[in-house]
Each structure stands twice: as structure tokens, then as C-alpha cells.
Short mmCIF file of C-alpha atoms and ligand atoms in Angstrom, two decimals:
data_model
loop_
_atom_site.label_atom_id
_atom_site.label_comp_id
_atom_site.label_asym_id
_atom_site.label_seq_id
_atom_site.Cartn_x
_atom_site.Cartn_y
_atom_site.Cartn_z
CA MET N 1 -13.50 -10.78 22.12
CA SER N 2 -10.33 -9.18 20.77
CA TYR N 3 -10.30 -6.53 18.08
CA LEU N 4 -8.95 -9.19 15.69
CA ASP N 5 -12.05 -11.36 16.29
CA ALA N 6 -14.25 -8.30 15.72
CA THR N 7 -12.37 -7.71 12.46
CA ASN N 8 -12.90 -11.30 11.33
CA ASP N 9 -16.63 -11.03 12.11
CA LEU N 10 -16.97 -7.79 10.19
CA TYR N 11 -15.29 -9.21 7.09
CA LYS N 12 -17.27 -12.43 7.34
CA GLU N 13 -20.40 -10.25 7.05
CA ALA N 14 -18.83 -8.21 4.23
CA ALA N 15 -18.13 -11.47 2.37
CA LEU N 16 -21.65 -12.83 2.81
CA THR N 17 -23.38 -9.50 2.07
CA PRO N 18 -21.30 -7.21 -0.15
CA ASP N 19 -21.30 -3.68 1.25
CA VAL N 20 -20.55 -1.06 -1.41
CA GLY N 21 -20.04 1.74 1.13
CA LEU N 22 -17.67 -0.19 3.41
CA CYS N 23 -14.53 1.56 2.19
CA CYS N 24 -14.76 4.79 0.25
CA THR N 25 -12.12 4.53 -2.39
CA THR N 26 -11.47 7.51 -4.60
CA ASN N 27 -9.78 5.36 -7.19
CA PRO N 28 -11.41 4.92 -10.56
CA ILE N 29 -11.78 1.31 -11.66
CA TRP N 30 -8.79 0.20 -13.75
CA GLU N 31 -9.42 0.14 -17.48
CA LEU N 32 -6.87 -1.84 -19.46
CA PRO N 33 -7.22 -3.57 -22.83
CA GLY N 34 -9.07 -6.85 -22.37
CA LEU N 35 -9.50 -6.47 -18.60
CA LYS N 36 -13.07 -6.69 -17.32
CA ILE N 37 -13.69 -6.36 -13.60
CA PRO N 38 -16.91 -8.21 -12.69
CA ARG N 39 -19.51 -6.02 -10.96
CA ILE N 40 -19.40 -8.16 -7.80
CA MET N 41 -15.66 -7.47 -7.46
CA GLN N 42 -16.32 -3.74 -7.80
CA GLU N 43 -19.02 -3.96 -5.13
CA MET N 44 -16.55 -5.76 -2.89
CA ASN N 45 -13.75 -3.26 -3.40
CA TYR N 46 -12.88 -2.74 0.26
CA GLY N 47 -9.59 -0.96 -0.40
CA CYS N 48 -8.66 2.69 -0.12
CA GLY N 49 -6.36 3.15 -3.09
CA SER N 50 -4.49 0.98 -5.56
CA THR N 51 -1.52 -1.28 -4.98
CA VAL N 52 -1.25 -2.29 -8.64
CA ASN N 53 1.44 -0.43 -10.53
CA ALA N 54 2.81 -1.65 -13.86
CA ARG N 55 6.26 -0.35 -12.86
CA ASP N 56 6.49 -3.09 -10.17
CA LEU N 57 5.36 -5.92 -12.39
CA THR N 58 8.05 -6.56 -14.99
CA ASN N 59 9.71 -10.00 -15.45
CA ASN N 60 6.81 -12.14 -14.20
CA PRO N 61 7.22 -11.46 -10.51
CA LYS N 62 5.97 -13.97 -7.95
CA MET N 63 3.25 -12.08 -6.10
CA LEU N 64 1.53 -12.26 -2.75
CA TYR N 65 -1.66 -10.42 -1.80
CA VAL N 66 -2.73 -10.43 1.84
CA GLY N 67 -6.38 -9.69 2.72
CA VAL N 68 -8.06 -10.66 -0.57
CA GLY N 69 -11.48 -8.99 -0.23
CA GLY N 70 -13.51 -9.59 -3.39
CA GLY N 71 -10.35 -10.36 -5.37
CA MET N 72 -10.30 -7.29 -7.64
CA GLU N 73 -6.65 -6.42 -7.16
CA LEU N 74 -5.58 -10.07 -7.48
CA LEU N 75 -7.28 -10.13 -10.87
CA GLN N 76 -5.46 -6.91 -11.79
CA PHE N 77 -2.12 -8.38 -10.67
CA SER N 78 -2.86 -11.56 -12.66
CA TYR N 79 -3.37 -9.41 -15.76
CA PHE N 80 0.36 -8.67 -15.71
CA ASN N 81 1.49 -12.20 -14.87
CA ARG N 82 -0.95 -14.74 -16.41
CA GLN N 83 0.60 -17.84 -14.87
CA LYS N 84 -0.76 -20.68 -12.80
CA GLY N 85 -0.20 -19.77 -9.14
CA GLY N 86 1.39 -16.45 -10.15
CA VAL N 87 -0.42 -14.63 -7.34
CA ILE N 88 -0.83 -16.13 -3.87
CA GLY N 89 -3.88 -14.72 -2.07
CA VAL N 90 -4.00 -15.06 1.73
CA ASP N 91 -6.98 -14.31 3.95
CA VAL N 92 -7.92 -15.34 7.46
CA VAL N 93 -11.69 -15.28 6.85
CA ASP N 94 -13.08 -18.47 5.23
CA GLU N 95 -16.13 -16.68 3.86
CA MET N 96 -13.94 -14.07 2.14
CA LEU N 97 -11.82 -16.77 0.54
CA GLU N 98 -14.99 -18.50 -0.65
CA ALA N 99 -16.50 -15.26 -2.00
CA SER N 100 -13.33 -14.38 -3.89
CA ARG N 101 -13.12 -17.93 -5.28
CA LYS N 102 -16.61 -17.46 -6.77
CA ASN N 103 -15.66 -14.04 -8.07
CA PHE N 104 -12.63 -15.48 -9.88
CA ILE N 105 -14.92 -17.95 -11.66
CA GLU N 106 -17.05 -14.99 -12.78
CA ALA N 107 -13.85 -13.16 -13.85
CA GLU N 108 -12.84 -16.20 -15.88
CA ALA N 109 -16.17 -16.05 -17.73
CA GLN N 110 -15.64 -12.37 -18.56
CA ASN N 111 -11.90 -12.38 -19.38
CA ASP N 112 -10.70 -14.91 -21.95
CA TRP N 113 -7.05 -14.51 -20.84
CA PHE N 114 -7.80 -15.29 -17.15
CA LYS N 115 -7.89 -18.68 -15.41
CA SER N 116 -8.95 -19.07 -11.79
CA ASP N 117 -5.83 -21.08 -11.09
CA PHE N 118 -3.66 -18.02 -11.77
CA VAL N 119 -4.57 -17.22 -8.15
CA ASP N 120 -3.51 -19.62 -5.40
CA LEU N 121 -5.87 -18.89 -2.49
CA LYS N 122 -4.60 -19.86 0.97
CA LYS N 123 -6.18 -19.60 4.38
CA GLY N 124 -3.76 -17.74 6.63
CA ASP N 125 -3.05 -14.83 8.88
CA ALA N 126 -1.14 -11.68 8.02
CA LEU N 127 0.57 -12.10 11.40
CA ASN N 128 1.88 -15.56 10.51
CA LEU N 129 1.98 -15.94 6.73
CA PRO N 130 1.83 -19.45 5.22
CA VAL N 131 4.57 -18.45 2.76
CA ASP N 132 8.27 -19.39 2.52
CA ASP N 133 11.10 -16.99 3.40
CA ASN N 134 12.61 -14.97 0.53
CA SER N 135 10.13 -16.33 -2.03
CA ILE N 136 8.12 -13.29 -3.18
CA ASP N 137 8.99 -10.44 -5.57
CA VAL N 138 5.95 -8.23 -4.98
CA ALA N 139 3.79 -8.42 -1.85
CA ALA N 140 0.69 -6.26 -1.45
CA GLN N 141 -1.94 -5.35 1.09
CA ASN N 142 -4.71 -2.80 0.77
CA CYS N 143 -6.52 -1.35 3.76
CA LEU N 144 -5.62 -4.13 6.19
CA PHE N 145 -2.52 -3.05 8.11
CA ASN N 146 -4.12 0.15 9.39
CA ILE N 147 -6.47 -2.05 11.41
CA PHE N 148 -3.62 -3.59 13.40
CA LYS N 149 -2.52 -2.26 16.78
CA ALA N 150 1.19 -1.43 17.13
CA GLU N 151 2.47 -4.86 18.15
CA ASP N 152 0.46 -6.66 15.48
CA LEU N 153 1.42 -4.09 12.86
CA LYS N 154 5.06 -4.82 13.63
CA LYS N 155 4.42 -8.57 13.25
CA ALA N 156 2.57 -8.07 9.95
CA ILE N 157 5.34 -5.90 8.48
CA ASP N 158 8.04 -8.29 9.72
CA GLU N 159 6.19 -11.15 8.03
CA MET N 160 6.08 -9.30 4.71
CA TYR N 161 9.80 -8.53 5.07
CA ARG N 162 10.53 -12.19 5.79
CA VAL N 163 8.76 -13.56 2.69
CA LEU N 164 10.15 -10.98 0.25
CA LYS N 165 13.26 -11.71 -1.79
CA PRO N 166 16.12 -9.20 -1.49
CA HIS N 167 15.06 -6.05 -3.38
CA GLY N 168 11.47 -7.34 -3.42
CA ARG N 169 8.78 -4.76 -2.78
CA LEU N 170 5.83 -4.42 -0.46
CA VAL N 171 3.12 -2.26 -2.02
CA MET N 172 0.40 -0.91 0.21
CA SER N 173 -2.54 1.38 0.48
CA ASP N 174 -3.82 2.46 3.88
CA PRO N 175 -5.63 5.32 5.59
CA THR N 176 -3.42 7.73 7.55
CA CYS N 177 -4.27 10.56 9.89
CA GLU N 178 -2.12 13.45 11.09
CA GLN N 179 -4.47 14.39 13.96
CA PRO N 180 -4.45 12.67 17.34
CA MET N 181 -7.45 10.39 17.92
CA ASN N 182 -8.98 9.96 21.36
CA ASP N 183 -8.94 6.60 23.16
CA THR N 184 -12.66 6.02 22.62
CA LEU N 185 -12.08 6.06 18.87
CA ARG N 186 -8.85 4.10 19.10
CA ASN N 187 -10.43 1.38 21.25
CA ASP N 188 -13.63 1.02 19.24
CA ASP N 189 -13.08 -2.41 17.65
CA ARG N 190 -15.73 -1.92 14.98
CA LEU N 191 -14.45 1.49 13.84
CA ARG N 192 -10.93 0.08 13.80
CA ALA N 193 -12.08 -2.91 11.69
CA LEU N 194 -13.84 -0.46 9.37
CA CYS N 195 -10.45 1.21 8.72
CA LEU N 196 -11.57 4.40 10.47
CA SER N 197 -9.79 4.62 13.80
CA GLY N 198 -6.49 2.76 13.53
CA SER N 199 -4.66 5.02 11.12
CA LEU N 200 -1.27 6.54 11.97
CA PRO N 201 0.45 9.75 10.87
CA ILE N 202 2.52 9.16 7.72
CA ALA N 203 5.85 9.55 9.57
CA GLU N 204 4.90 6.82 12.09
CA TYR N 205 3.66 4.53 9.32
CA VAL N 206 6.93 4.99 7.43
CA LYS N 207 8.96 4.44 10.61
CA ALA N 208 7.22 1.10 11.18
CA LEU N 209 8.46 0.07 7.71
CA THR N 210 12.03 1.29 8.09
CA ASP N 211 12.25 -0.23 11.59
CA ALA N 212 11.56 -3.61 9.93
CA GLY N 213 14.57 -3.05 7.67
CA PHE N 214 13.14 -1.71 4.41
CA GLY N 215 15.90 0.56 3.07
CA THR N 216 13.84 2.42 0.45
CA ILE N 217 10.35 3.85 0.86
CA GLU N 218 8.29 5.46 -1.89
CA ILE N 219 5.18 7.46 -1.13
CA ARG N 220 3.33 7.33 -4.37
CA ALA N 221 -0.01 8.95 -3.64
CA ARG N 222 -1.84 10.82 -0.88
CA LYS N 223 -5.56 11.41 -1.20
CA PRO N 224 -8.56 12.54 0.84
CA TYR N 225 -10.34 9.55 2.39
CA ARG N 226 -12.91 10.16 5.16
CA ILE N 227 -14.12 12.60 7.82
CA LEU N 228 -15.01 11.60 11.38
CA ASP N 229 -17.39 14.28 12.59
CA PRO N 230 -18.75 14.91 16.10
CA LYS N 231 -22.37 14.19 15.04
CA ASN N 232 -21.62 10.67 13.89
CA TYR N 233 -18.52 9.62 15.81
CA PRO N 234 -17.25 9.89 19.39
CA THR N 235 -15.04 12.91 18.76
CA ASP N 236 -15.22 16.60 19.75
CA GLU N 237 -13.40 17.75 16.68
CA LEU N 238 -13.57 16.99 13.00
CA ILE N 239 -10.96 14.41 12.06
CA TYR N 240 -9.63 14.27 8.51
CA ILE N 241 -8.33 10.93 7.23
CA GLU N 242 -6.30 10.52 4.07
CA SER N 243 -5.20 7.41 2.22
CA ILE N 244 -1.69 6.84 0.96
CA GLU N 245 -0.10 4.47 -1.49
CA VAL N 246 3.36 3.34 -0.44
CA ALA N 247 6.04 0.95 -1.65
CA ALA N 248 8.63 -0.38 0.81
CA ILE N 249 11.58 -1.97 -0.94
CA LYS N 250 13.75 -4.62 0.70
CA ASP N 251 16.95 -2.81 -0.21
CA PRO N 252 19.75 -2.98 2.34
CA MET N 253 19.50 -0.19 4.91
CA PRO N 254 22.01 2.55 3.94
CA GLU N 255 24.50 3.41 6.70
CA ASP N 256 23.14 6.95 6.90
CA GLY N 257 19.51 5.81 7.16
CA PRO N 258 16.65 4.95 4.81
CA CYS N 259 15.90 6.65 1.50
CA ILE N 260 12.37 7.98 1.80
CA PHE N 261 10.90 9.48 -1.34
CA THR N 262 8.01 11.83 -0.67
CA GLY N 263 7.95 13.51 -4.06
CA LYS N 264 10.64 16.13 -3.57
CA ALA N 265 12.86 17.30 -6.44
CA ALA N 266 15.98 19.45 -6.67
CA ILE N 267 16.69 21.88 -9.53
CA TYR N 268 20.14 23.36 -10.03
CA PHE N 269 19.96 26.74 -11.81
CA GLY N 270 23.51 28.07 -11.30
CA SER N 271 26.13 29.23 -13.79
CA GLU N 272 27.77 25.80 -14.46
CA ASP N 273 26.46 22.99 -16.66
CA TYR N 274 25.85 20.84 -13.63
CA PHE N 275 26.34 20.61 -9.88
CA ASP N 276 28.12 17.60 -8.36
CA ASP N 277 27.70 17.15 -4.61
CA LYS N 278 30.54 14.54 -4.64
CA LYS N 279 28.21 12.09 -2.93
CA GLY N 280 26.89 10.50 -6.09
CA HIS N 281 24.36 13.16 -7.07
CA ILE N 282 24.81 15.15 -10.26
CA LEU N 283 22.24 17.85 -10.86
CA LEU N 284 22.12 18.87 -14.52
CA LYS N 285 21.34 22.53 -14.97
CA ASN N 286 17.61 23.29 -15.08
CA GLN N 287 16.63 19.62 -14.89
CA PRO N 288 14.59 18.46 -11.93
CA ILE N 289 15.90 15.34 -10.23
CA ALA N 290 13.74 13.36 -7.80
CA ILE N 291 15.44 13.25 -4.40
CA CYS N 292 14.78 11.39 -1.18
CA ASP N 293 14.20 13.38 1.98
CA LYS N 294 17.74 12.57 3.19
CA THR N 295 19.33 14.03 0.04
CA ALA N 296 16.95 17.02 0.23
CA GLY N 297 18.21 17.72 3.76
CA ALA N 298 21.87 17.37 2.74
CA LEU N 299 21.46 19.68 -0.25
CA ALA N 300 19.58 22.24 1.84
CA ASP N 301 22.39 22.16 4.43
CA LEU N 302 24.82 23.34 1.75
CA GLY N 303 23.04 26.69 1.93
CA ARG N 304 23.45 27.39 -1.79
CA ASP N 305 21.40 29.99 -3.58
CA ASP N 306 21.38 28.14 -6.89
CA ILE N 307 19.62 24.92 -5.89
CA PHE N 308 15.86 24.86 -5.46
CA ILE N 309 14.31 22.05 -3.42
CA SER N 310 10.59 21.51 -3.90
CA GLU N 311 8.12 20.57 -1.18
CA SER N 312 6.92 16.95 -0.86
CA THR N 313 4.17 16.24 -3.38
CA TYR N 314 3.55 12.75 -1.97
CA HIS N 315 3.46 11.60 -5.56
CA TYR N 316 6.70 9.80 -6.33
CA ASP N 317 6.81 7.77 -9.52
CA GLY N 318 10.35 6.57 -9.90
CA GLY N 319 13.87 7.62 -10.74
CA GLY N 320 16.09 10.04 -8.89
CA CYS N 321 18.91 10.19 -6.43
CA CYS N 322 19.36 6.84 -4.68
C1 SAM F 401 -10.56 -3.81 4.31
S1 SAM F 401 -10.59 -5.40 3.60
C2 SAM F 401 -9.60 -5.12 2.16
C3 SAM F 401 -9.83 -6.13 1.09
C4 SAM F 401 -9.01 -5.94 -0.19
N1 SAM F 401 -7.61 -5.77 0.13
C5 SAM F 401 -9.51 -4.77 -0.99
O1 SAM F 401 -8.73 -3.82 -1.23
O2 SAM F 401 -10.68 -4.79 -1.41
C6 SAM F 401 -9.55 -6.37 4.66
C7 SAM F 401 -9.32 -7.80 4.18
O3 SAM F 401 -8.37 -8.42 5.06
C8 SAM F 401 -8.88 -9.66 5.53
N2 SAM F 401 -8.29 -9.85 6.86
C9 SAM F 401 -8.67 -9.34 8.07
N3 SAM F 401 -7.83 -9.70 9.04
C10 SAM F 401 -6.85 -10.44 8.45
C11 SAM F 401 -5.68 -11.10 8.93
N4 SAM F 401 -5.33 -11.05 10.22
N5 SAM F 401 -4.93 -11.77 8.04
C12 SAM F 401 -5.27 -11.85 6.72
N6 SAM F 401 -6.36 -11.26 6.22
C13 SAM F 401 -7.14 -10.56 7.07
C14 SAM F 401 -10.37 -9.49 5.50
O4 SAM F 401 -11.05 -10.72 5.45
C15 SAM F 401 -10.54 -8.67 4.21
O5 SAM F 401 -10.55 -9.52 3.09
#
């Protein structure tokens, strides 16, 4: 049995018997006017962060959500769209599709603005999406891609890239880990399916996205997620796992490489009103400007003593240099 079969089996079980502890999300449940998340959806929240961000959801975007779980985030996306078929939900596990279908009926009973047919549920695989090329404005996945081994991860990201329109965005939440993991952990299909032993360091995760062609990357959040300890897991050392929220935007790849925002800012505090680097960046005196890591490097290389460059906060929320 491959690790993908083991994953399907695990999520079949998680669909038939909701498991509150399956993923430990640190996210509070969304509270928005008129939005009620049924308890069953909360119990089936198998994500590790949020992929729903109002900033992505202007102008009625056509949305795709891969790996539906209990349907909570699809309901949240629908809140911003409210159109028949506005969100396509894809999952490879029949039982999960069926469970989410029931949950949407419950959501309809609790939310007078919501109709089940706002969500178009489709059976399909993240590695071969049943979705047309260039047809989606916002694609999302939460806590699925970390399960995939390198070759499958590449396929899954390429698929998302394929279905997105130019400038469309892929929003994701996944566990990441900066420590090496031993092969026993890496090859444990169940731990991998549980989103515990497949995670990559952030730089590798981001590289997988830029290798697919995404020209802009935003790291929006980085949070503590789980500990693998030697008493409970096959490891000699304590392993710390974090979760990140990331957007990968299908902008053309700049000639000098991708723009990766990790929450850095530059502040010019010199004697002029502003500093112009003659490469399109104007730094107004004493005003922080969000910069991508590439611009941060270029500004640092100038060696000036009147420009401060902050460390990455891993909390980027828009605007800035590129
Ligand atoms: C960890 S759960 C996350 C569920 C949901 N995104 C959430 O945040 O609650 C992974 C989801 O991906 C689905 N899944 C697993 N393998 C898949 C694949 N190859 N293609 C599409 N969906 C898959 C599972 O059935 C499950 O719904």
C-alpha cells in the first residue's frame, strides 16, 4: 500500500468518525456578522491555519478548494462570494465528500444567506485536478500538500499553477519544520498522513512554489504547531513543527528572481525627504515600507548607515516594494 492509499484510509476514517484532535490548529474560529459555523464543521477542522483572507476575495473570485475536510473553509469562502458554484471543492475521498455535503446542509439551516449549491463538490485528486486551465482566481489548500512526497508535491503545485488565471493566487496553510527528520519518521505513512512527518523547511517549501513559476510569494503567518518527542515518536531529539500561511501569486517570474515577502521592512532615516534607489523603490523618510527579501538584500548591499532593514516577521499583510 502506498502512502497515498494510507492517507485516503486515514481521511475515510476521519470522515466517518470526526476526530477533534486530528490536527491541532491554533486558529480561533472565524466570527463574522451572520456567519455561523456548525459544530460538526468545527469538529472536523483538520487544517493547521487559515487560508481565508478578505484581501484575496474582492470582485467575486472563482474559487477552488482542494482537500475539503468538513467544509468549514469552503463555507467561509462562500461567505464572501455567495454564488451558485462560486467555490469548487475537490477531494479524493468519497466519504469526506459525503460528510462535507451533509455539513453544508446543516450550514444552510444555520445561515440564511448560504445555499449548499454555492459549493460545487467534485471527486478528484490534487495530483490531477478535474478543473480547466486558467479558470480559477483563488485556489486554496490547507494541511494537504505537506503530506505529499517531493515528486507528488511538485505535481500538486503544478496542477494549482495550471488551473489559476494569470495573477491568480494559491493560498495555503501547512506545517513546516526547520529540523532534519530521520527516515523512520519520514517513511511512516500514518504520521505523514497525520501531517506530522512530511513537513519541509520554509525555504524548501517556498522553492517548490517558485520552481513551479509563481513570481510572488507572501508568507503571512508562522505559528507553533506540534512537538514530536522521543517518548511518543521514533526520534532521539525533540522536533518542533510550525505552521505557516502562504500565498503564491501567479505573477510572471521577474528576471532577477521571485519576490518573496517574509515580513521585512525598510526605514530610511537620513537627512533627505526620501531615498530613491533608482530601481523603483522610494523610501519616504521615517516611513516603513514592506520589502521582499530580494529588495532587502539589494538595499543592504548599498552599505548605507541611514537605512534600517528589519528582520523577517513572517507576517506579511500586503503593500510594499514589488
Ligand atoms: C488534513 S485534511 C484537511 C482538510 C481541510 N483542508 C481542513 O482544513 O480541515 C486533508 C484533506 O485532503 C483530502 N485528501 C487527501 N489526499 C488527497 C488528494 N490526493 N487529493 C485531494 N484531496 C485529498 C482528505 O480527504 C482531507 O479532506
